[in-house]
Amino acid sequence: MLGSWILLISTLAGTVASDYARETPKDAHFRDLLRKRVENGTSFNAPYKTRGRDIVDSRGQKITWAGVNWPLSGETMVPEGLEWASAEEILDEIASVGFNYIRMGYAIEMIDQVYDRNGVDVPLEVAMINALGYVNGTKVTNEIVAKNPGWTSQTTRFEIWSDVTRIAATKGIFISPDVHIGKAQWCCSHTDGNAWFDDLQFPAETWRRGLAYIATWAKDHPNIVSMSLRNELRESYNVTSLQYNWQTLVGNMTEGADAIHEANPDILILWSGMQYAQDLSALTAGSNFLTAPCYKCTAIRDAHRRAPEYFNLEDHPWSDKVVWEIHLYSMSEDQDTGTCSIIQASLYRNGFNALGIKAPASCNITGDCPKAVRETPVILSEFGGAQDVTLFNHTLNNCLRNFTVEHDVSWMMWSIAGSYRIRSGAQGVADTWALGNAEWNGWNYKKGIDEWWKPWVQAMNTTSIG
């Protein structure tokens, strides 16, 4: 109740047209310094587009990424960890591994609140108090400001995200906004209300509005060359009348891509598929999406007596902007992740056939590895596991490592965030799957960084900017 009251008072008291209206001279100097560092030091050679299976820059040079996920999709809607270390320090740690790409998950609620406040974003202190309560929210606000002296309690969420992005640019790091969830919270499940188009917390209309907003915001940042349509789509167990199938996916994702492209025709569009972003098979294989199989899909009863429907990228103005993205974890409901040869066959079938690579040998066992109808880039934008000694003998992660190096597949692991301000209702939650430790001052498993992640990044021959 207190958080809602503060948000209301802030809205009434802060009716300014610009996010920067509350800047002090110190804040303005900080922002000017960052802009000059970007302008004078680093060129990302945008815009980017696709060329066959590759992503290329404006000079036609091929781009390869290896990176991490850095969430800002939790209830505070501010990048995790900034109370423990400065943005500069966190980005230095990321760069030290060799990573050149950060997938930053955000919530559509963040943009909804800007619209609800007549275009004015939420200040840091209000964001923290609304999520953490008055005592902890004030404490974390003070800690963030102390670690990041260019900010104040009134610096807004988008100002913070912009500054993080500008600092990343000076280090040659790409930032990719990822619509991780609708209502800010821990993701993902079938029951969280964010699962499928028009689920309880997933109005398709405000989702498209949010995509356009972020695409427009990204124009000010040369290192934002890509953004996602939606993270880990899945069947909703809350609204059982929703049509969970390829037809609904294609219709909504096409409208989302239109929204992004109309707002920013230069940006790449990352397009995920069914079942927690694991399956793009009907799209890459050019199947009739009225009848194409998918895990637990809603059947279209009269599909076999209707004219077939196909998705063709070439029919759209963003045909050279779409990059397919796939996720895979060992807890997958519908895929065998215990044997690498079978994993590789599933990866090929579920979307990596779009790279134009040879079908893996175990396709003879699975019997379901059609060729793609069009070569298109495919990235592995989320995967992960415990950061401990098991990293070296983990079947899935070893298989993904070999697959990405062999086929030059860009990837982003989950995640850098060693702890969360709030996760599933609990505050100050540590994450043993993260690269960073809970205090954000070192690694969870340094041997893994030195002997697993750094060699993998090096083997990818990633694009160097600067």
PDB file of N, CA and C in Angstrom, residues 44-65 101 174 176 225-226 266-270 320-325 355 375-380 408-412 463:
ATOM      1  N   PHE A  44      30.103   0.692 -34.051  1.00  0.00           N
ATOM      2  CA  PHE A  44      29.506  -0.634 -34.198  1.00  0.00           C
ATOM      3  C   PHE A  44      29.067  -0.917 -35.639  1.00  0.00           C
ATOM      4  N   ASN A  45      29.312   0.024 -36.532  1.00  0.00           N
ATOM      5  CA  ASN A  45      29.063  -0.191 -37.968  1.00  0.00           C
ATOM      6  C   ASN A  45      27.642  -0.682 -38.249  1.00  0.00           C
ATOM      7  N   ALA A  46      26.682  -0.067 -37.587  1.00  0.00           N
ATOM      8  CA  ALA A  46      25.276  -0.390 -37.821  1.00  0.00           C
ATOM      9  C   ALA A  46      24.797   0.361 -39.079  1.00  0.00           C
ATOM     10  N   PRO A  47      23.663  -0.041 -39.650  1.00  0.00           N
ATOM     11  CA  PRO A  47      22.764  -1.095 -39.187  1.00  0.00           C
ATOM     12  C   PRO A  47      23.214  -2.492 -39.609  1.00  0.00           C
ATOM     13  N   TYR A  48      22.668  -3.490 -38.919  1.00  0.00           N
ATOM     14  CA  TYR A  48      22.960  -4.879 -39.216  1.00  0.00           C
ATOM     15  C   TYR A  48      21.792  -5.508 -39.980  1.00  0.00           C
ATOM     16  N   LYS A  49      22.081  -6.569 -40.676  1.00  0.00           N
ATOM     17  CA  LYS A  49      21.041  -7.326 -41.380  1.00  0.00           C
ATOM     18  C   LYS A  49      21.486  -8.772 -41.488  1.00  0.00           C
ATOM     19  N   THR A  50      20.631  -9.610 -42.016  1.00  0.00           N
ATOM     20  CA  THR A  50      20.986 -11.005 -42.231  1.00  0.00           C
ATOM     21  C   THR A  50      21.362 -11.217 -43.697  1.00  0.00           C
ATOM     22  N   ARG A  51      22.280 -12.146 -43.901  1.00  0.00           N
ATOM     23  CA  ARG A  51      22.691 -12.537 -45.243  1.00  0.00           C
ATOM     24  C   ARG A  51      22.856 -14.048 -45.225  1.00  0.00           C
ATOM     25  N   GLY A  52      21.828 -14.743 -45.725  1.00  0.00           N
ATOM     26  CA  GLY A  52      21.846 -16.188 -45.583  1.00  0.00           C
ATOM     27  C   GLY A  52      21.838 -16.566 -44.125  1.00  0.00           C
ATOM     28  N   ARG A  53      22.757 -17.424 -43.724  1.00  0.00           N
ATOM     29  CA  ARG A  53      22.815 -17.896 -42.344  1.00  0.00           C
ATOM     30  C   ARG A  53      23.554 -16.936 -41.413  1.00  0.00           C
ATOM     31  N   ASP A  54      24.108 -15.829 -41.941  1.00  0.00           N
ATOM     32  CA  ASP A  54      24.952 -14.935 -41.161  1.00  0.00           C
ATOM     33  C   ASP A  54      24.276 -13.613 -40.838  1.00  0.00           C
ATOM     34  N   ILE A  55      24.750 -12.992 -39.755  1.00  0.00           N
ATOM     35  CA  ILE A  55      24.456 -11.598 -39.439  1.00  0.00           C
ATOM     36  C   ILE A  55      25.649 -10.782 -39.922  1.00  0.00           C
ATOM     37  N   VAL A  56      25.386  -9.693 -40.622  1.00  0.00           N
ATOM     38  CA  VAL A  56      26.488  -8.858 -41.136  1.00  0.00           C
ATOM     39  C   VAL A  56      26.242  -7.396 -40.772  1.00  0.00           C
ATOM     40  N   ASP A  57      27.357  -6.644 -40.652  1.00  0.00           N
ATOM     41  CA  ASP A  57      27.232  -5.229 -40.352  1.00  0.00           C
ATOM     42  C   ASP A  57      27.107  -4.424 -41.640  1.00  0.00           C
ATOM     43  N   SER A  58      27.152  -3.094 -41.532  1.00  0.00           N
ATOM     44  CA  SER A  58      26.932  -2.236 -42.693  1.00  0.00           C
ATOM     45  C   SER A  58      28.037  -2.361 -43.739  1.00  0.00           C
ATOM     46  N   ARG A  59      29.193  -2.936 -43.342  1.00  0.00           N
ATOM     47  CA  ARG A  59      30.288  -3.146 -44.291  1.00  0.00           C
ATOM     48  C   ARG A  59      30.244  -4.528 -44.926  1.00  0.00           C
ATOM     49  N   GLY A  60      29.263  -5.338 -44.476  1.00  0.00           N
ATOM     50  CA  GLY A  60      29.170  -6.706 -44.971  1.00  0.00           C
ATOM     51  C   GLY A  60      30.014  -7.690 -44.199  1.00  0.00           C
ATOM     52  N   GLN A  61      30.583  -7.254 -43.048  1.00  0.00           N
ATOM     53  CA  GLN A  61      31.420  -8.136 -42.234  1.00  0.00           C
ATOM     54  C   GLN A  61      30.553  -9.013 -41.328  1.00  0.00           C
ATOM     55  N   LYS A  62      30.884 -10.288 -41.256  1.00  0.00           N
ATOM     56  CA  LYS A  62      30.132 -11.249 -40.444  1.00  0.00           C
ATOM     57  C   LYS A  62      30.285 -10.957 -38.952  1.00  0.00           C
ATOM     58  N   ILE A  63      29.201 -11.143 -38.201  1.00  0.00           N
ATOM     59  CA  ILE A  63      29.166 -10.864 -36.761  1.00  0.00           C
ATOM     60  C   ILE A  63      28.961 -12.165 -35.994  1.00  0.00           C
ATOM     61  N   THR A  64      29.756 -12.361 -34.941  1.00  0.00           N
ATOM     62  CA  THR A  64      29.583 -13.505 -34.043  1.00  0.00           C
ATOM     63  C   THR A  64      29.568 -12.999 -32.608  1.00  0.00           C
ATOM     64  N   TRP A  65      28.606 -13.484 -31.832  1.00  0.00           N
ATOM     65  CA  TRP A  65      28.466 -13.072 -30.439  1.00  0.00           C
ATOM     66  C   TRP A  65      28.680 -14.249 -29.487  1.00  0.00           C
ATOM     67  N   TYR A 101      28.385  -9.504 -25.810  1.00  0.00           N
ATOM     68  CA  TYR A 101      26.939  -9.346 -26.019  1.00  0.00           C
ATOM     69  C   TYR A 101      26.233  -9.604 -24.692  1.00  0.00           C
ATOM     70  N   PHE A 174      27.731  -5.363 -27.109  1.00  0.00           N
ATOM     71  CA  PHE A 174      26.375  -5.174 -27.612  1.00  0.00           C
ATOM     72  C   PHE A 174      25.370  -5.392 -26.476  1.00  0.00           C
ATOM     73  N   SER A 176      21.230  -6.284 -25.995  1.00  0.00           N
ATOM     74  CA  SER A 176      20.022  -6.708 -26.708  1.00  0.00           C
ATOM     75  C   SER A 176      18.847  -6.768 -25.744  1.00  0.00           C
ATOM     76  N   VAL A 225      21.745  -3.425 -31.492  1.00  0.00           N
ATOM     77  CA  VAL A 225      21.483  -3.776 -32.894  1.00  0.00           C
ATOM     78  C   VAL A 225      20.440  -4.878 -33.014  1.00  0.00           C
ATOM     79  N   SER A 226      19.956  -5.391 -31.872  1.00  0.00           N
ATOM     80  CA  SER A 226      18.946  -6.458 -31.895  1.00  0.00           C
ATOM     81  C   SER A 226      18.027  -6.322 -30.698  1.00  0.00           C
ATOM     82  N   ASP A 266      15.956  -0.385 -38.635  1.00  0.00           N
ATOM     83  CA  ASP A 266      17.359  -0.803 -38.689  1.00  0.00           C
ATOM     84  C   ASP A 266      17.696  -1.947 -37.732  1.00  0.00           C
ATOM     85  N   ILE A 267      16.798  -2.259 -36.801  1.00  0.00           N
ATOM     86  CA  ILE A 267      17.169  -3.190 -35.737  1.00  0.00           C
ATOM     87  C   ILE A 267      16.831  -4.639 -36.114  1.00  0.00           C
ATOM     88  N   LEU A 268      17.703  -5.581 -35.688  1.00  0.00           N
ATOM     89  CA  LEU A 268      17.436  -7.001 -35.879  1.00  0.00           C
ATOM     90  C   LEU A 268      16.331  -7.451 -34.936  1.00  0.00           C
ATOM     91  N   ILE A 269      15.541  -8.416 -35.377  1.00  0.00           N
ATOM     92  CA  ILE A 269      14.398  -8.909 -34.617  1.00  0.00           C
ATOM     93  C   ILE A 269      14.644 -10.369 -34.253  1.00  0.00           C
ATOM     94  N   LEU A 270      14.785 -10.651 -32.963  1.00  0.00           N
ATOM     95  CA  LEU A 270      15.011 -12.014 -32.493  1.00  0.00           C
ATOM     96  C   LEU A 270      13.668 -12.696 -32.262  1.00  0.00           C
ATOM     97  N   ASP A 320      15.091  -9.489 -43.949  1.00  0.00           N
ATOM     98  CA  ASP A 320      16.531  -9.551 -43.707  1.00  0.00           C
ATOM     99  C   ASP A 320      16.893  -9.018 -42.323  1.00  0.00           C
ATOM    100  N   LYS A 321      15.901  -9.018 -41.411  1.00  0.00           N
ATOM    101  CA  LYS A 321      16.139  -8.567 -40.041  1.00  0.00           C
ATOM    102  C   LYS A 321      15.864  -9.661 -39.002  1.00  0.00           C
ATOM    103  N   VAL A 322      15.233 -10.750 -39.388  1.00  0.00           N
ATOM    104  CA  VAL A 322      14.845 -11.780 -38.418  1.00  0.00           C
ATOM    105  C   VAL A 322      15.994 -12.746 -38.158  1.00  0.00           C
ATOM    106  N   VAL A 323      16.244 -12.982 -36.874  1.00  0.00           N
ATOM    107  CA  VAL A 323      17.190 -13.985 -36.403  1.00  0.00           C
ATOM    108  C   VAL A 323      16.419 -14.930 -35.489  1.00  0.00           C
ATOM    109  N   TRP A 324      16.441 -16.205 -35.801  1.00  0.00           N
ATOM    110  CA  TRP A 324      15.767 -17.190 -34.943  1.00  0.00           C
ATOM    111  C   TRP A 324      16.557 -17.352 -33.648  1.00  0.00           C
ATOM    112  N   GLU A 325      15.870 -17.524 -32.517  1.00  0.00           N
ATOM    113  CA  GLU A 325      16.557 -17.794 -31.252  1.00  0.00           C
ATOM    114  C   GLU A 325      15.963 -19.018 -30.578  1.00  0.00           C
ATOM    115  N   LEU A 355      20.544 -23.044 -40.557  1.00  0.00           N
ATOM    116  CA  LEU A 355      21.926 -22.662 -40.829  1.00  0.00           C
ATOM    117  C   LEU A 355      22.458 -23.300 -42.111  1.00  0.00           C
ATOM    118  N   GLU A 375      17.868 -20.333 -45.567  1.00  0.00           N
ATOM    119  CA  GLU A 375      18.954 -20.121 -44.622  1.00  0.00           C
ATOM    120  C   GLU A 375      18.744 -18.792 -43.895  1.00  0.00           C
ATOM    121  N   THR A 376      18.799 -18.862 -42.576  1.00  0.00           N
ATOM    122  CA  THR A 376      18.556 -17.710 -41.707  1.00  0.00           C
ATOM    123  C   THR A 376      19.429 -17.892 -40.469  1.00  0.00           C
ATOM    124  N   PRO A 377      19.958 -16.813 -39.880  1.00  0.00           N
ATOM    125  CA  PRO A 377      20.757 -16.969 -38.658  1.00  0.00           C
ATOM    126  C   PRO A 377      19.933 -17.562 -37.514  1.00  0.00           C
ATOM    127  N   VAL A 378      20.574 -18.381 -36.703  1.00  0.00           N
ATOM    128  CA  VAL A 378      19.960 -18.966 -35.508  1.00  0.00           C
ATOM    129  C   VAL A 378      20.951 -18.801 -34.363  1.00  0.00           C
ATOM    130  N   ILE A 379      20.491 -18.294 -33.224  1.00  0.00           N
ATOM    131  CA  ILE A 379      21.351 -18.153 -32.049  1.00  0.00           C
ATOM    132  C   ILE A 379      20.781 -18.959 -30.887  1.00  0.00           C
ATOM    133  N   LEU A 380      21.642 -19.305 -29.950  1.00  0.00           N
ATOM    134  CA  LEU A 380      21.252 -19.991 -28.714  1.00  0.00           C
ATOM    135  C   LEU A 380      21.283 -18.934 -27.615  1.00  0.00           C
ATOM    136  N   ASP A 408      29.551 -22.375 -35.574  1.00  0.00           N
ATOM    137  CA  ASP A 408      29.649 -20.921 -35.452  1.00  0.00           C
ATOM    138  C   ASP A 408      28.299 -20.305 -35.074  1.00  0.00           C
ATOM    139  N   VAL A 409      27.758 -20.785 -33.952  1.00  0.00           N
ATOM    140  CA  VAL A 409      26.454 -20.337 -33.455  1.00  0.00           C
ATOM    141  C   VAL A 409      26.651 -19.368 -32.296  1.00  0.00           C
ATOM    142  N   SER A 410      26.192 -18.143 -32.433  1.00  0.00           N
ATOM    143  CA  SER A 410      26.266 -17.179 -31.335  1.00  0.00           C
ATOM    144  C   SER A 410      25.421 -17.654 -30.155  1.00  0.00           C
ATOM    145  N   TRP A 411      25.875 -17.325 -28.933  1.00  0.00           N
ATOM    146  CA  TRP A 411      25.170 -17.815 -27.750  1.00  0.00           C
ATOM    147  C   TRP A 411      25.266 -16.833 -26.583  1.00  0.00           C
ATOM    148  N   MET A 412      24.311 -16.967 -25.636  1.00  0.00           N
ATOM    149  CA  MET A 412      24.256 -16.176 -24.417  1.00  0.00           C
ATOM    150  C   MET A 412      23.868 -17.111 -23.264  1.00  0.00           C
ATOM    151  N   THR A 463      33.234 -11.265 -32.640  1.00  0.00           N
ATOM    152  CA  THR A 463      33.465  -9.968 -33.262  1.00  0.00           C
ATOM    153  C   THR A 463      34.036  -8.976 -32.242  1.00  0.00           C
TER     154      THR A 463
END
